Amino acid sequence: MHKDTVNSEPSESVLDGLVRTVLSQNTTEANSQRAFCSLKSVFPTWEDVLAADSKCIENAIRCGGLAPTKASCIKNVLNCLLEKRGKLCLEYLRDFSIDEIKAELSNFKGIGPKTVACVLMFNLQHDDFPVDTHVFQIAKAIGWVPAVADRNKSYLHLNQRIPDELKFDLNCLLYTHGKLCRKCIKEGSSQQKKKCNDNKEQERCNSCPLLNYCKNS
Ligand SMILES: [Zn+2]
């Protein structure tokens, strides 16, 4: 996910946003950012990426991890776009409804619900609530989703329940909190709450405002 950069790049193309989100899977923000910049500097246009050998694409994005998977996903998107639309551009999605966008993007192999949700929210300015690891763990810990729900079910559940006008801000808040605080996630998922031994520990325990809302605490 690339929330920290969202405000600095309001004019990012939808295709750039999609690829950036693909590169953000299973890695840190710093690494995915580096992978995206590296890809753009080796291949200035998407036509260059499409024409390139898969190995060269993999090498360019290696620092973001899962290079072969991500390279083939990106190349497949570009291939499909050229075949279906005649050019390497996703701007046409701006005229689509949310459901149409979800259907269109999900058609690409390797593009899952979280990637679609990120593009919806960051690049197409629709109200959506992507559920990444951080958001998922906090939602679980504070009991906002059923205990048995996996990430995709949680996504459907939270999108249904959270009012549209709160989605963007709340998502950024939970995502940022999840990145900075491990306390609520650990407390919420452990069956027994650890006892705070001394004042210092007590202070640290109280430092997360979500602890009082954790289900198992
Ligand atoms: Zn916390």
Short mmCIF file of C-alpha atoms in Angstrom, two decimals, residues 11-199:
data_model
loop_
_atom_site.label_atom_id
_atom_site.label_comp_id
_atom_site.label_asym_id
_atom_site.label_seq_id
_atom_site.Cartn_x
_atom_site.Cartn_y
_atom_site.Cartn_z
CA SER A 11 -1.93 13.07 -10.86
CA GLU A 12 -0.55 9.55 -10.95
CA SER A 13 -2.01 7.55 -13.83
CA VAL A 14 -4.30 4.66 -12.97
CA LEU A 15 -1.90 2.20 -14.59
CA ASP A 16 1.03 3.57 -12.57
CA GLY A 17 -1.11 3.23 -9.45
CA LEU A 18 -2.02 -0.36 -10.26
CA VAL A 19 1.59 -1.37 -10.86
CA ARG A 20 2.72 0.49 -7.74
CA THR A 21 0.14 -1.44 -5.73
CA VAL A 22 1.19 -4.77 -7.25
CA LEU A 23 4.78 -3.99 -6.28
CA SER A 24 3.69 -3.19 -2.71
CA GLN A 25 2.49 -6.74 -2.04
CA ASN A 26 4.33 -8.59 0.73
CA THR A 27 7.04 -6.03 1.25
CA THR A 28 7.76 -2.79 3.08
CA GLU A 29 6.76 0.55 1.72
CA ALA A 30 10.40 1.57 1.31
CA ASN A 31 11.22 -1.51 -0.75
CA SER A 32 8.16 -1.28 -2.95
CA GLN A 33 8.83 2.40 -3.57
CA ARG A 34 12.39 1.55 -4.55
CA ALA A 35 11.17 -1.21 -6.87
CA PHE A 36 8.74 1.15 -8.58
CA CYS A 37 11.36 3.86 -9.07
CA SER A 38 13.82 1.30 -10.38
CA LEU A 39 11.26 -0.05 -12.86
CA LYS A 40 10.47 3.47 -14.07
CA SER A 41 14.09 4.40 -14.49
CA VAL A 42 15.00 1.25 -16.43
CA PHE A 43 11.80 1.36 -18.50
CA PRO A 44 10.51 4.92 -18.91
CA THR A 45 7.26 3.87 -20.65
CA TRP A 46 4.87 0.94 -20.23
CA GLU A 47 5.56 0.09 -23.87
CA ASP A 48 9.19 -0.43 -22.86
CA VAL A 49 8.11 -2.80 -20.07
CA LEU A 50 5.88 -4.76 -22.41
CA ALA A 51 8.68 -5.14 -24.96
CA ALA A 52 11.21 -6.15 -22.31
CA ASP A 53 12.35 -9.63 -21.46
CA SER A 54 10.70 -10.93 -18.25
CA LYS A 55 14.12 -11.44 -16.66
CA CYS A 56 14.98 -7.76 -17.18
CA ILE A 57 11.71 -6.70 -15.54
CA GLU A 58 12.40 -9.06 -12.64
CA ASN A 59 15.86 -7.58 -12.19
CA ALA A 60 14.46 -4.06 -12.14
CA ILE A 61 11.95 -4.85 -9.39
CA ARG A 62 14.02 -7.40 -7.46
CA CYS A 63 14.39 -5.22 -4.36
CA GLY A 64 10.61 -5.41 -3.79
CA GLY A 65 10.58 -9.21 -3.46
CA LEU A 66 8.49 -11.83 -5.33
CA ALA A 67 10.04 -10.49 -8.53
CA PRO A 68 9.03 -13.34 -10.92
CA THR A 69 5.40 -13.30 -9.73
CA LYS A 70 5.08 -9.53 -9.86
CA ALA A 71 6.87 -9.26 -13.21
CA SER A 72 4.56 -11.77 -14.84
CA CYS A 73 1.52 -10.09 -13.30
CA ILE A 74 2.58 -6.68 -14.66
CA LYS A 75 3.42 -8.08 -18.06
CA ASN A 76 0.09 -9.87 -18.23
CA VAL A 77 -1.82 -6.69 -17.41
CA LEU A 78 0.04 -4.84 -20.17
CA ASN A 79 -0.54 -7.65 -22.66
CA CYS A 80 -4.26 -7.79 -21.90
CA LEU A 81 -4.59 -4.02 -22.13
CA LEU A 82 -2.92 -3.88 -25.53
CA GLU A 83 -5.04 -6.76 -26.76
CA LYS A 84 -8.36 -5.48 -25.43
CA ARG A 85 -8.03 -1.70 -25.54
CA GLY A 86 -5.28 -1.14 -28.10
CA LYS A 87 -3.17 0.93 -25.74
CA LEU A 88 -1.42 0.73 -22.38
CA CYS A 89 -3.71 2.93 -20.39
CA LEU A 90 -6.30 2.46 -17.66
CA GLU A 91 -7.69 5.99 -17.60
CA TYR A 92 -10.97 4.71 -19.08
CA LEU A 93 -11.75 3.29 -15.63
CA ARG A 94 -12.39 6.85 -14.40
CA ASP A 95 -15.74 6.71 -16.21
CA PHE A 96 -16.69 3.32 -14.73
CA SER A 97 -18.84 2.62 -11.67
CA ILE A 98 -17.26 0.98 -8.63
CA ASP A 99 -18.72 -2.40 -9.55
CA GLU A 100 -17.55 -2.07 -13.13
CA ILE A 101 -14.04 -1.16 -11.97
CA LYS A 102 -13.94 -4.14 -9.61
CA ALA A 103 -15.08 -6.48 -12.37
CA GLU A 104 -12.64 -5.03 -14.90
CA LEU A 105 -9.54 -5.12 -12.65
CA SER A 106 -10.34 -8.53 -11.14
CA ASN A 107 -10.17 -9.97 -14.65
CA PHE A 108 -6.42 -9.49 -14.69
CA LYS A 109 -4.59 -12.52 -13.40
CA GLY A 110 -2.89 -11.84 -10.06
CA ILE A 111 -4.92 -8.72 -9.27
CA GLY A 112 -6.74 -9.46 -6.00
CA PRO A 113 -9.38 -7.59 -4.01
CA LYS A 114 -6.86 -5.61 -1.95
CA THR A 115 -5.07 -4.30 -5.02
CA VAL A 116 -8.40 -3.36 -6.59
CA ALA A 117 -9.47 -1.59 -3.39
CA CYS A 118 -6.24 0.42 -3.25
CA VAL A 119 -6.58 1.56 -6.85
CA LEU A 120 -10.23 2.42 -6.23
CA MET A 121 -9.37 4.53 -3.22
CA PHE A 122 -6.05 6.13 -4.17
CA ASN A 123 -6.19 6.47 -7.92
CA LEU A 124 -9.89 6.66 -8.69
CA GLN A 125 -11.03 8.56 -5.59
CA HIS A 126 -13.85 6.18 -4.73
CA ASP A 127 -14.79 5.39 -1.15
CA ASP A 128 -13.41 1.97 -0.44
CA PHE A 129 -11.77 0.25 2.50
CA PRO A 130 -8.76 -1.85 1.52
CA VAL A 131 -7.88 -4.49 4.08
CA ASP A 132 -4.14 -5.06 4.31
CA THR A 133 -2.40 -7.00 7.08
CA HIS A 134 -2.41 -4.03 9.49
CA VAL A 135 -6.05 -3.16 8.99
CA PHE A 136 -7.02 -6.83 9.12
CA GLN A 137 -5.22 -7.49 12.41
CA ILE A 138 -6.65 -4.44 14.14
CA ALA A 139 -10.17 -5.09 12.87
CA LYS A 140 -9.87 -8.63 14.26
CA ALA A 141 -8.43 -7.47 17.58
CA ILE A 142 -11.18 -4.97 18.23
CA GLY A 143 -13.89 -7.31 17.03
CA TRP A 144 -15.02 -5.36 13.99
CA VAL A 145 -15.09 -8.51 11.88
CA PRO A 146 -16.24 -12.03 12.74
CA ALA A 147 -13.47 -14.09 14.33
CA VAL A 148 -13.58 -16.62 11.48
CA ALA A 149 -13.40 -14.06 8.69
CA ASP A 150 -10.37 -14.19 6.41
CA ARG A 151 -8.99 -11.04 4.80
CA ASN A 152 -11.30 -11.08 1.82
CA LYS A 153 -14.38 -11.67 3.96
CA SER A 154 -13.23 -8.88 6.27
CA TYR A 155 -12.95 -6.60 3.25
CA LEU A 156 -16.54 -7.32 2.23
CA HIS A 157 -17.74 -6.98 5.81
CA LEU A 158 -15.97 -3.69 6.58
CA ASN A 159 -16.94 -2.13 3.27
CA GLN A 160 -20.53 -2.91 4.05
CA ARG A 161 -20.45 -1.57 7.61
CA ILE A 162 -18.21 1.50 7.48
CA PRO A 163 -19.94 4.65 6.21
CA ASP A 164 -18.49 5.84 2.91
CA GLU A 165 -17.55 9.26 4.23
CA LEU A 166 -15.34 7.67 6.92
CA LYS A 167 -13.61 5.07 4.78
CA PHE A 168 -10.59 6.97 3.56
CA ASP A 169 -9.62 8.65 6.84
CA LEU A 170 -10.37 5.61 8.98
CA ASN A 171 -8.39 3.36 6.67
CA CYS A 172 -5.36 5.64 6.80
CA LEU A 173 -5.67 5.83 10.57
CA LEU A 174 -5.84 2.06 11.12
CA TYR A 175 -3.12 1.40 8.57
CA THR A 176 -0.74 3.91 10.14
CA HIS A 177 -1.58 2.74 13.65
CA GLY A 178 -0.99 -0.88 12.66
CA LYS A 179 2.41 0.00 11.27
CA LEU A 180 3.50 1.86 14.39
CA CYS A 181 1.83 -0.10 17.20
CA ARG A 182 2.04 -3.85 17.68
CA LYS A 183 0.52 -3.72 21.13
CA CYS A 184 -3.18 -3.87 20.33
CA ILE A 185 -2.66 -6.54 17.69
CA LYS A 186 -0.73 -8.78 20.07
CA GLU A 187 -3.07 -8.19 22.98
CA GLY A 188 -6.14 -8.67 20.89
CA SER A 189 -5.06 -11.95 19.39
CA SER A 190 -3.58 -13.55 22.51
CA GLN A 191 -5.96 -15.45 24.71
CA GLN A 192 -4.48 -14.18 27.92
CA LYS A 193 -3.56 -10.61 28.45
CA LYS A 194 -0.08 -10.24 29.82
CA LYS A 195 0.11 -8.69 33.23
CA CYS A 196 1.91 -5.42 33.48
CA ASN A 197 4.73 -5.90 35.95
CA ASP A 198 5.81 -2.43 36.85
CA ASN A 199 4.87 1.17 36.30
#
